Amino acid sequence: MQIQRLDIPDVIVVTPRRFEDDRGFFSETYNEKAFAEAGIDAAFVQDNHSCSAQTGTVRGLHYQTPPHAQGKLVRVTSGAIVDVVVDVRRGSPHYGQHVKAEISADNGSQIWVPAGFLHGFVTLKPDTHVTYKVTDFYDGSCDGSVLWSDPALGIDWGIGESEAVLSAKDAKAQSWHDFNSPFVYAPA
């Protein structure tokens, strides 16, 4: 398993090894022991799956507040995304900064998004399937989002606002300025 810490070191890209032959490949996508050794010591309670029919579909920037904050292990089973993660832990040296990674079925990479981060992605191909393991159950009363295209965040998504395919929720998400983060940085 290859481990890559991004510029915000708590966000980790994990690329499991693939064993290929003339039939295709085999890959162990999750192993609790190996992930713990890589610094991802998480107990997953729910698996989610989204399918985005169109290229340019943006999902995010989402979060779930305490007491049901979620860490996410995100992978793509068909297609490709640019995954975006924004640190919103008050007191963090990376507060308000973001990192991005291309995650695809072809590269087999996954991204670990700890609780305390906004998360979103844009699809690079049609019919993109994204699956993710989460560390707490969904709770609608804790669900929130920040506007993906807010210029204060300075995120280059690779598409313009008029090209983005959005849900009604994501289109009317709060601004970065109006977001009052419930997350606090707790250094290890």
mmCIF file with all atom_site columns, C-alpha atoms in Angstrom:
data_model
loop_
_atom_site.group_PDB
_atom_site.id
_atom_site.type_symbol
_atom_site.label_atom_id
_atom_site.label_alt_id
_atom_site.label_comp_id
_atom_site.label_asym_id
_atom_site.label_entity_id
_atom_site.label_seq_id
_atom_site.pdbx_PDB_ins_code
_atom_site.Cartn_x
_atom_site.Cartn_y
_atom_site.Cartn_z
_atom_site.occupancy
_atom_site.B_iso_or_equiv
_atom_site.pdbx_formal_charge
_atom_site.auth_seq_id
_atom_site.auth_comp_id
_atom_site.auth_asym_id
_atom_site.auth_atom_id
_atom_site.pdbx_PDB_model_num
ATOM 1   C CA . MET A 1 1   ? 0.000   0.000   0.000   1.00 0.00 ? 1   MET A CA 1
ATOM 2   C CA . GLN A 1 2   ? 1.367   3.397   -0.996  1.00 0.00 ? 2   GLN A CA 1
ATOM 3   C CA . ILE A 1 3   ? 0.733   6.277   1.449   1.00 0.00 ? 3   ILE A CA 1
ATOM 4   C CA . GLN A 1 4   ? 0.915   9.930   0.371   1.00 0.00 ? 4   GLN A CA 1
ATOM 5   C CA . ARG A 1 5   ? 0.353   12.695  2.916   1.00 0.00 ? 5   ARG A CA 1
ATOM 6   C CA . LEU A 1 6   ? -0.882  15.846  1.202   1.00 0.00 ? 6   LEU A CA 1
ATOM 7   C CA . ASP A 1 7   ? 0.065   19.433  2.095   1.00 0.00 ? 7   ASP A CA 1
ATOM 8   C CA . ILE A 1 8   ? -2.433  19.150  4.942   1.00 0.00 ? 8   ILE A CA 1
ATOM 9   C CA . PRO A 1 9   ? -0.794  16.077  6.509   1.00 0.00 ? 9   PRO A CA 1
ATOM 10  C CA . ASP A 1 10  ? -3.968  14.676  8.123   1.00 0.00 ? 10  ASP A CA 1
ATOM 11  C CA . VAL A 1 11  ? -5.400  14.125  4.629   1.00 0.00 ? 11  VAL A CA 1
ATOM 12  C CA . ILE A 1 12  ? -3.907  10.961  3.157   1.00 0.00 ? 12  ILE A CA 1
ATOM 13  C CA . VAL A 1 13  ? -4.050  9.382   -0.297  1.00 0.00 ? 13  VAL A CA 1
ATOM 14  C CA . VAL A 1 14  ? -3.857  5.599   -0.031  1.00 0.00 ? 14  VAL A CA 1
ATOM 15  C CA . THR A 1 15  ? -3.154  3.511   -3.107  1.00 0.00 ? 15  THR A CA 1
ATOM 16  C CA . PRO A 1 16  ? -3.582  -0.208  -2.474  1.00 0.00 ? 16  PRO A CA 1
ATOM 17  C CA . ARG A 1 17  ? -1.380  -2.606  -4.388  1.00 0.00 ? 17  ARG A CA 1
ATOM 18  C CA . ARG A 1 18  ? -2.949  -4.315  -7.400  1.00 0.00 ? 18  ARG A CA 1
ATOM 19  C CA . PHE A 1 19  ? -2.133  -7.855  -8.433  1.00 0.00 ? 19  PHE A CA 1
ATOM 20  C CA . GLU A 1 20  ? -2.702  -8.006  -12.187 1.00 0.00 ? 20  GLU A CA 1
ATOM 21  C CA . ASP A 1 21  ? -2.883  -10.851 -14.656 1.00 0.00 ? 21  ASP A CA 1
ATOM 22  C CA . ASP A 1 22  ? -4.623  -11.572 -17.949 1.00 0.00 ? 22  ASP A CA 1
ATOM 23  C CA . ARG A 1 23  ? -8.021  -11.673 -16.174 1.00 0.00 ? 23  ARG A CA 1
ATOM 24  C CA . GLY A 1 24  ? -7.693  -8.198  -14.674 1.00 0.00 ? 24  GLY A CA 1
ATOM 25  C CA . PHE A 1 25  ? -6.578  -7.407  -11.130 1.00 0.00 ? 25  PHE A CA 1
ATOM 26  C CA . PHE A 1 26  ? -7.166  -8.073  -7.441  1.00 0.00 ? 26  PHE A CA 1
ATOM 27  C CA . SER A 1 27  ? -6.743  -5.393  -4.778  1.00 0.00 ? 27  SER A CA 1
ATOM 28  C CA . GLU A 1 28  ? -7.289  -5.336  -1.034  1.00 0.00 ? 28  GLU A CA 1
ATOM 29  C CA . THR A 1 29  ? -8.982  -1.946  -0.691  1.00 0.00 ? 29  THR A CA 1
ATOM 30  C CA . TYR A 1 30  ? -9.273  -1.922  3.091   1.00 0.00 ? 30  TYR A CA 1
ATOM 31  C CA . ASN A 1 31  ? -7.330  -3.658  5.839   1.00 0.00 ? 31  ASN A CA 1
ATOM 32  C CA . GLU A 1 32  ? -7.866  -2.324  9.363   1.00 0.00 ? 32  GLU A CA 1
ATOM 33  C CA . LYS A 1 33  ? -4.345  -3.215  10.531  1.00 0.00 ? 33  LYS A CA 1
ATOM 34  C CA . ALA A 1 34  ? -2.578  -1.712  7.498   1.00 0.00 ? 34  ALA A CA 1
ATOM 35  C CA . PHE A 1 35  ? -4.648  1.461   7.684   1.00 0.00 ? 35  PHE A CA 1
ATOM 36  C CA . ALA A 1 36  ? -3.939  1.868   11.416  1.00 0.00 ? 36  ALA A CA 1
ATOM 37  C CA . GLU A 1 37  ? -0.212  1.507   10.703  1.00 0.00 ? 37  GLU A CA 1
ATOM 38  C CA . ALA A 1 38  ? -0.602  4.295   8.109   1.00 0.00 ? 38  ALA A CA 1
ATOM 39  C CA . GLY A 1 39  ? -2.193  6.581   10.720  1.00 0.00 ? 39  GLY A CA 1
ATOM 40  C CA . ILE A 1 40  ? -5.831  5.973   9.798   1.00 0.00 ? 40  ILE A CA 1
ATOM 41  C CA . ASP A 1 41  ? -7.238  4.487   12.968  1.00 0.00 ? 41  ASP A CA 1
ATOM 42  C CA . ALA A 1 42  ? -10.940 4.681   12.183  1.00 0.00 ? 42  ALA A CA 1
ATOM 43  C CA . ALA A 1 43  ? -13.976 2.580   12.970  1.00 0.00 ? 43  ALA A CA 1
ATOM 44  C CA . PHE A 1 44  ? -16.279 2.634   9.956   1.00 0.00 ? 44  PHE A CA 1
ATOM 45  C CA . VAL A 1 45  ? -20.023 2.267   10.532  1.00 0.00 ? 45  VAL A CA 1
ATOM 46  C CA . GLN A 1 46  ? -21.628 2.975   7.158   1.00 0.00 ? 46  GLN A CA 1
ATOM 47  C CA . ASP A 1 47  ? -20.790 2.641   3.459   1.00 0.00 ? 47  ASP A CA 1
ATOM 48  C CA . ASN A 1 48  ? -22.204 5.100   0.913   1.00 0.00 ? 48  ASN A CA 1
ATOM 49  C CA . HIS A 1 49  ? -22.321 4.991   -2.884  1.00 0.00 ? 49  HIS A CA 1
ATOM 50  C CA . SER A 1 50  ? -23.070 7.827   -5.303  1.00 0.00 ? 50  SER A CA 1
ATOM 51  C CA . CYS A 1 51  ? -23.423 7.728   -9.059  1.00 0.00 ? 51  CYS A CA 1
ATOM 52  C CA . SER A 1 52  ? -23.033 10.925  -11.066 1.00 0.00 ? 52  SER A CA 1
ATOM 53  C CA . ALA A 1 53  ? -24.366 10.609  -14.607 1.00 0.00 ? 53  ALA A CA 1
ATOM 54  C CA . GLN A 1 54  ? -22.714 13.731  -16.024 1.00 0.00 ? 54  GLN A CA 1
ATOM 55  C CA . THR A 1 55  ? -19.165 15.006  -16.263 1.00 0.00 ? 55  THR A CA 1
ATOM 56  C CA . GLY A 1 56  ? -18.871 18.199  -14.217 1.00 0.00 ? 56  GLY A CA 1
ATOM 57  C CA . THR A 1 57  ? -21.145 17.035  -11.408 1.00 0.00 ? 57  THR A CA 1
ATOM 58  C CA . VAL A 1 58  ? -20.071 18.745  -8.191  1.00 0.00 ? 58  VAL A CA 1
ATOM 59  C CA . ARG A 1 59  ? -20.961 17.218  -4.845  1.00 0.00 ? 59  ARG A CA 1
ATOM 60  C CA . GLY A 1 60  ? -19.931 19.380  -1.911  1.00 0.00 ? 60  GLY A CA 1
ATOM 61  C CA . LEU A 1 61  ? -18.566 21.010  0.026   1.00 0.00 ? 61  LEU A CA 1
ATOM 62  C CA . HIS A 1 62  ? -20.201 18.873  2.712   1.00 0.00 ? 62  HIS A CA 1
ATOM 63  C CA . TYR A 1 63  ? -19.698 18.298  6.431   1.00 0.00 ? 63  TYR A CA 1
ATOM 64  C CA . GLN A 1 64  ? -21.527 16.741  9.345   1.00 0.00 ? 64  GLN A CA 1
ATOM 65  C CA . THR A 1 65  ? -21.210 18.472  12.726  1.00 0.00 ? 65  THR A CA 1
ATOM 66  C CA . PRO A 1 66  ? -20.447 16.922  16.097  1.00 0.00 ? 66  PRO A CA 1
ATOM 67  C CA . PRO A 1 67  ? -21.673 14.824  17.752  1.00 0.00 ? 67  PRO A CA 1
ATOM 68  C CA . HIS A 1 68  ? -22.011 12.990  14.422  1.00 0.00 ? 68  HIS A CA 1
ATOM 69  C CA . ALA A 1 69  ? -18.953 14.305  12.581  1.00 0.00 ? 69  ALA A CA 1
ATOM 70  C CA . GLN A 1 70  ? -17.715 11.890  9.949   1.00 0.00 ? 70  GLN A CA 1
ATOM 71  C CA . GLY A 1 71  ? -14.332 10.806  8.730   1.00 0.00 ? 71  GLY A CA 1
ATOM 72  C CA . LYS A 1 72  ? -14.519 9.439   5.171   1.00 0.00 ? 72  LYS A CA 1
ATOM 73  C CA . LEU A 1 73  ? -12.487 6.988   3.140   1.00 0.00 ? 73  LEU A CA 1
ATOM 74  C CA . VAL A 1 74  ? -13.363 7.804   -0.481  1.00 0.00 ? 74  VAL A CA 1
ATOM 75  C CA . ARG A 1 75  ? -12.727 5.677   -3.565  1.00 0.00 ? 75  ARG A CA 1
ATOM 76  C CA . VAL A 1 76  ? -13.941 5.603   -7.159  1.00 0.00 ? 76  VAL A CA 1
ATOM 77  C CA . THR A 1 77  ? -15.180 2.325   -8.595  1.00 0.00 ? 77  THR A CA 1
ATOM 78  C CA . SER A 1 78  ? -15.990 3.667   -12.081 1.00 0.00 ? 78  SER A CA 1
ATOM 79  C CA . GLY A 1 79  ? -14.882 6.940   -13.659 1.00 0.00 ? 79  GLY A CA 1
ATOM 80  C CA . ALA A 1 80  ? -12.778 9.689   -12.085 1.00 0.00 ? 80  ALA A CA 1
ATOM 81  C CA . ILE A 1 81  ? -13.015 12.691  -9.770  1.00 0.00 ? 81  ILE A CA 1
ATOM 82  C CA . VAL A 1 82  ? -10.985 15.567  -8.459  1.00 0.00 ? 82  VAL A CA 1
ATOM 83  C CA . ASP A 1 83  ? -11.502 15.310  -4.718  1.00 0.00 ? 83  ASP A CA 1
ATOM 84  C CA . VAL A 1 84  ? -11.299 18.528  -2.672  1.00 0.00 ? 84  VAL A CA 1
ATOM 85  C CA . VAL A 1 85  ? -10.765 18.735  1.092   1.00 0.00 ? 85  VAL A CA 1
ATOM 86  C CA . VAL A 1 86  ? -10.814 21.994  3.136   1.00 0.00 ? 86  VAL A CA 1
ATOM 87  C CA . ASP A 1 87  ? -9.477  22.177  6.694   1.00 0.00 ? 87  ASP A CA 1
ATOM 88  C CA . VAL A 1 88  ? -12.103 23.809  8.939   1.00 0.00 ? 88  VAL A CA 1
ATOM 89  C CA . ARG A 1 89  ? -10.625 22.943  12.340  1.00 0.00 ? 89  ARG A CA 1
ATOM 90  C CA . ARG A 1 90  ? -10.387 26.214  14.276  1.00 0.00 ? 90  ARG A CA 1
ATOM 91  C CA . GLY A 1 91  ? -6.803  26.694  15.479  1.00 0.00 ? 91  GLY A CA 1
ATOM 92  C CA . SER A 1 92  ? -5.315  24.473  12.771  1.00 0.00 ? 92  SER A CA 1
ATOM 93  C CA . PRO A 1 93  ? -2.226  25.840  11.008  1.00 0.00 ? 93  PRO A CA 1
ATOM 94  C CA . HIS A 1 94  ? -4.031  24.889  7.766   1.00 0.00 ? 94  HIS A CA 1
ATOM 95  C CA . TYR A 1 95  ? -7.424  26.437  8.600   1.00 0.00 ? 95  TYR A CA 1
ATOM 96  C CA . GLY A 1 96  ? -9.234  27.511  5.419   1.00 0.00 ? 96  GLY A CA 1
ATOM 97  C CA . GLN A 1 97  ? -6.670  25.819  3.169   1.00 0.00 ? 97  GLN A CA 1
ATOM 98  C CA . HIS A 1 98  ? -7.532  23.051  0.755   1.00 0.00 ? 98  HIS A CA 1
ATOM 99  C CA . VAL A 1 99  ? -5.890  20.084  -0.948  1.00 0.00 ? 99  VAL A CA 1
ATOM 100 C CA . LYS A 1 100 ? -6.960  18.167  -4.042  1.00 0.00 ? 100 LYS A CA 1
ATOM 101 C CA . ALA A 1 101 ? -6.262  14.744  -5.484  1.00 0.00 ? 101 ALA A CA 1
ATOM 102 C CA . GLU A 1 102 ? -7.393  12.898  -8.587  1.00 0.00 ? 102 GLU A CA 1
ATOM 103 C CA . ILE A 1 103 ? -9.047  9.659   -7.561  1.00 0.00 ? 103 ILE A CA 1
ATOM 104 C CA . SER A 1 104 ? -10.119 7.219   -10.256 1.00 0.00 ? 104 SER A CA 1
ATOM 105 C CA . ALA A 1 105 ? -11.041 3.638   -10.945 1.00 0.00 ? 105 ALA A CA 1
ATOM 106 C CA . ASP A 1 106 ? -7.896  3.454   -13.085 1.00 0.00 ? 106 ASP A CA 1
ATOM 107 C CA . ASN A 1 107 ? -5.423  4.656   -10.437 1.00 0.00 ? 107 ASN A CA 1
ATOM 108 C CA . GLY A 1 108 ? -7.128  2.784   -7.580  1.00 0.00 ? 108 GLY A CA 1
ATOM 109 C CA . SER A 1 109 ? -6.290  5.531   -5.100  1.00 0.00 ? 109 SER A CA 1
ATOM 110 C CA . GLN A 1 110 ? -8.446  6.406   -2.108  1.00 0.00 ? 110 GLN A CA 1
ATOM 111 C CA . ILE A 1 111 ? -8.451  9.529   0.029   1.00 0.00 ? 111 ILE A CA 1
ATOM 112 C CA . TRP A 1 112 ? -8.828  9.703   3.802   1.00 0.00 ? 112 TRP A CA 1
ATOM 113 C CA . VAL A 1 113 ? -10.787 12.768  4.909   1.00 0.00 ? 113 VAL A CA 1
ATOM 114 C CA . PRO A 1 114 ? -10.827 13.074  8.719   1.00 0.00 ? 114 PRO A CA 1
ATOM 115 C CA . ALA A 1 115 ? -13.678 14.711  10.619  1.00 0.00 ? 115 ALA A CA 1
ATOM 116 C CA . GLY A 1 116 ? -13.170 18.480  10.740  1.00 0.00 ? 116 GLY A CA 1
ATOM 117 C CA . PHE A 1 117 ? -12.874 18.983  6.995   1.00 0.00 ? 117 PHE A CA 1
ATOM 118 C CA . LEU A 1 118 ? -15.229 20.089  4.242   1.00 0.00 ? 118 LEU A CA 1
ATOM 119 C CA . HIS A 1 119 ? -15.342 17.501  1.480   1.00 0.00 ? 119 HIS A CA 1
ATOM 120 C CA . GLY A 1 120 ? -16.423 17.611  -2.143  1.00 0.00 ? 120 GLY A CA 1
ATOM 121 C CA . PHE A 1 121 ? -15.583 16.409  -5.609  1.00 0.00 ? 121 PHE A CA 1
ATOM 122 C CA . VAL A 1 122 ? -16.161 17.100  -9.282  1.00 0.00 ? 122 VAL A CA 1
ATOM 123 C CA . THR A 1 123 ? -16.593 14.278  -11.772 1.00 0.00 ? 123 THR A CA 1
ATOM 124 C CA . LEU A 1 124 ? -14.195 14.039  -14.705 1.00 0.00 ? 124 LEU A CA 1
ATOM 125 C CA . LYS A 1 125 ? -16.115 11.335  -16.579 1.00 0.00 ? 125 LYS A CA 1
ATOM 126 C CA . PRO A 1 126 ? -19.774 10.415  -17.073 1.00 0.00 ? 126 PRO A CA 1
ATOM 127 C CA . ASP A 1 127 ? -21.317 7.668   -14.940 1.00 0.00 ? 127 ASP A CA 1
ATOM 128 C CA . THR A 1 128 ? -18.779 8.060   -12.162 1.00 0.00 ? 128 THR A CA 1
ATOM 129 C CA . HIS A 1 129 ? -19.385 5.858   -9.117  1.00 0.00 ? 129 HIS A CA 1
ATOM 130 C CA . VAL A 1 130 ? -17.932 6.965   -5.775  1.00 0.00 ? 130 VAL A CA 1
ATOM 131 C CA . THR A 1 131 ? -18.053 4.837   -2.646  1.00 0.00 ? 131 THR A CA 1
ATOM 132 C CA . TYR A 1 132 ? -17.034 5.936   0.790   1.00 0.00 ? 132 TYR A CA 1
ATOM 133 C CA . LYS A 1 133 ? -16.805 4.461   4.237   1.00 0.00 ? 133 LYS A CA 1
ATOM 134 C CA . VAL A 1 134 ? -17.768 6.818   7.078   1.00 0.00 ? 134 VAL A CA 1
ATOM 135 C CA . THR A 1 135 ? -17.035 6.829   10.799  1.00 0.00 ? 135 THR A CA 1
ATOM 136 C CA . ASP A 1 136 ? -20.481 7.939   12.016  1.00 0.00 ? 136 ASP A CA 1
ATOM 137 C CA . PHE A 1 137 ? -24.039 7.453   10.848  1.00 0.00 ? 137 PHE A CA 1
ATOM 138 C CA . TYR A 1 138 ? -25.766 10.094  8.750   1.00 0.00 ? 138 TYR A CA 1
ATOM 139 C CA . ASP A 1 139 ? -27.772 12.563  10.834  1.00 0.00 ? 139 ASP A CA 1
ATOM 140 C CA . GLY A 1 140 ? -29.775 15.152  8.910   1.00 0.00 ? 140 GLY A CA 1
ATOM 141 C CA . SER A 1 141 ? -29.782 17.573  11.846  1.00 0.00 ? 141 SER A CA 1
ATOM 142 C CA . CYS A 1 142 ? -25.951 17.688  11.669  1.00 0.00 ? 142 CYS A CA 1
ATOM 143 C CA . ASP A 1 143 ? -25.701 17.946  7.876   1.00 0.00 ? 143 ASP A CA 1
ATOM 144 C CA . GLY A 1 144 ? -24.331 21.100  6.251   1.00 0.00 ? 144 GLY A CA 1
ATOM 145 C CA . SER A 1 145 ? -22.530 22.520  3.248   1.00 0.00 ? 145 SER A CA 1
ATOM 146 C CA . VAL A 1 146 ? -20.423 25.467  2.170   1.00 0.00 ? 146 VAL A CA 1
ATOM 147 C CA . LEU A 1 147 ? -20.648 26.886  -1.348  1.00 0.00 ? 147 LEU A CA 1
ATOM 148 C CA . TRP A 1 148 ? -18.217 24.959  -3.539  1.00 0.00 ? 148 TRP A CA 1
ATOM 149 C CA . SER A 1 149 ? -17.365 27.971  -5.703  1.00 0.00 ? 149 SER A CA 1
ATOM 150 C CA . ASP A 1 150 ? -16.943 30.595  -2.978  1.00 0.00 ? 150 ASP A CA 1
ATOM 151 C CA . PRO A 1 151 ? -14.048 32.780  -4.207  1.00 0.00 ? 151 PRO A CA 1
ATOM 152 C CA . ALA A 1 152 ? -12.794 33.232  -0.629  1.00 0.00 ? 152 ALA A CA 1
ATOM 153 C CA . LEU A 1 153 ? -11.702 29.571  -0.680  1.00 0.00 ? 153 LEU A CA 1
ATOM 154 C CA . GLY A 1 154 ? -9.726  29.959  -3.922  1.00 0.00 ? 154 GLY A CA 1
ATOM 155 C CA . ILE A 1 155 ? -10.396 26.426  -5.168  1.00 0.00 ? 155 ILE A CA 1
ATOM 156 C CA . ASP A 1 156 ? -9.746  25.730  -8.856  1.00 0.00 ? 156 ASP A CA 1
ATOM 157 C CA . TRP A 1 157 ? -12.239 22.975  -9.636  1.00 0.00 ? 157 TRP A CA 1
ATOM 158 C CA . GLY A 1 158 ? -11.292 22.884  -13.310 1.00 0.00 ? 158 GLY A CA 1
ATOM 159 C CA . ILE A 1 159 ? -14.791 23.988  -14.376 1.00 0.00 ? 159 ILE A CA 1
ATOM 160 C CA . GLY A 1 160 ? -16.755 27.220  -14.298 1.00 0.00 ? 160 GLY A CA 1
ATOM 161 C CA . GLU A 1 161 ? -19.883 27.813  -12.260 1.00 0.00 ? 161 GLU A CA 1
ATOM 162 C CA . SER A 1 162 ? -22.090 27.656  -15.361 1.00 0.00 ? 162 SER A CA 1
ATOM 163 C CA . GLU A 1 163 ? -20.692 24.211  -16.254 1.00 0.00 ? 163 GLU A CA 1
ATOM 164 C CA . ALA A 1 164 ? -21.272 22.627  -12.842 1.00 0.00 ? 164 ALA A CA 1
ATOM 165 C CA . VAL A 1 165 ? -24.115 20.161  -12.338 1.00 0.00 ? 165 VAL A CA 1
ATOM 166 C CA . LEU A 1 166 ? -25.364 20.773  -8.782  1.00 0.00 ? 166 LEU A CA 1
ATOM 167 C CA . SER A 1 167 ? -28.058 19.634  -6.403  1.00 0.00 ? 167 SER A CA 1
ATOM 168 C CA . ALA A 1 168 ? -30.439 22.293  -5.096  1.00 0.00 ? 168 ALA A CA 1
ATOM 169 C CA . LYS A 1 169 ? -28.786 21.913  -1.674  1.00 0.00 ? 169 LYS A CA 1
ATOM 170 C CA . ASP A 1 170 ? -25.289 22.542  -3.036  1.00 0.00 ? 170 ASP A CA 1
ATOM 171 C CA . ALA A 1 171 ? -26.418 25.457  -5.216  1.00 0.00 ? 171 ALA A CA 1
ATOM 172 C CA . LYS A 1 172 ? -27.785 27.319  -2.166  1.00 0.00 ? 172 LYS A CA 1
ATOM 173 C CA . ALA A 1 173 ? -25.063 26.345  0.334   1.00 0.00 ? 173 ALA A CA 1
ATOM 174 C CA . GLN A 1 174 ? -23.828 28.960  2.787   1.00 0.00 ? 174 GLN A CA 1
ATOM 175 C CA . SER A 1 175 ? -20.855 31.163  1.992   1.00 0.00 ? 175 SER A CA 1
ATOM 176 C CA . TRP A 1 176 ? -17.432 30.648  3.554   1.00 0.00 ? 176 TRP A CA 1
ATOM 177 C CA . HIS A 1 177 ? -17.896 33.994  5.326   1.00 0.00 ? 177 HIS A CA 1
ATOM 178 C CA . ASP A 1 178 ? -21.144 32.769  6.961   1.00 0.00 ? 178 ASP A CA 1
ATOM 179 C CA . PHE A 1 179 ? -19.717 29.381  7.986   1.00 0.00 ? 179 PHE A CA 1
ATOM 180 C CA . ASN A 1 180 ? -19.084 29.108  11.742  1.00 0.00 ? 180 ASN A CA 1
ATOM 181 C CA . SER A 1 181 ? -16.960 25.997  12.119  1.00 0.00 ? 181 SER A CA 1
ATOM 182 C CA . PRO A 1 182 ? -17.912 23.659  14.964  1.00 0.00 ? 182 PRO A CA 1
ATOM 183 C CA . PHE A 1 183 ? -14.574 21.838  14.654  1.00 0.00 ? 183 PHE A CA 1
ATOM 184 C CA . VAL A 1 184 ? -11.496 22.439  16.795  1.00 0.00 ? 184 VAL A CA 1
ATOM 185 C CA . TYR A 1 185 ? -7.938  21.425  15.975  1.00 0.00 ? 185 TYR A CA 1
ATOM 186 C CA . ALA A 1 186 ? -6.493  18.899  18.390  1.00 0.00 ? 186 ALA A CA 1
ATOM 187 C CA . PRO A 1 187 ? -2.831  18.189  17.564  1.00 0.00 ? 187 PRO A CA 1
ATOM 188 C CA . ALA A 1 188 ? -1.715  14.602  18.030  1.00 0.00 ? 188 ALA A CA 1
#
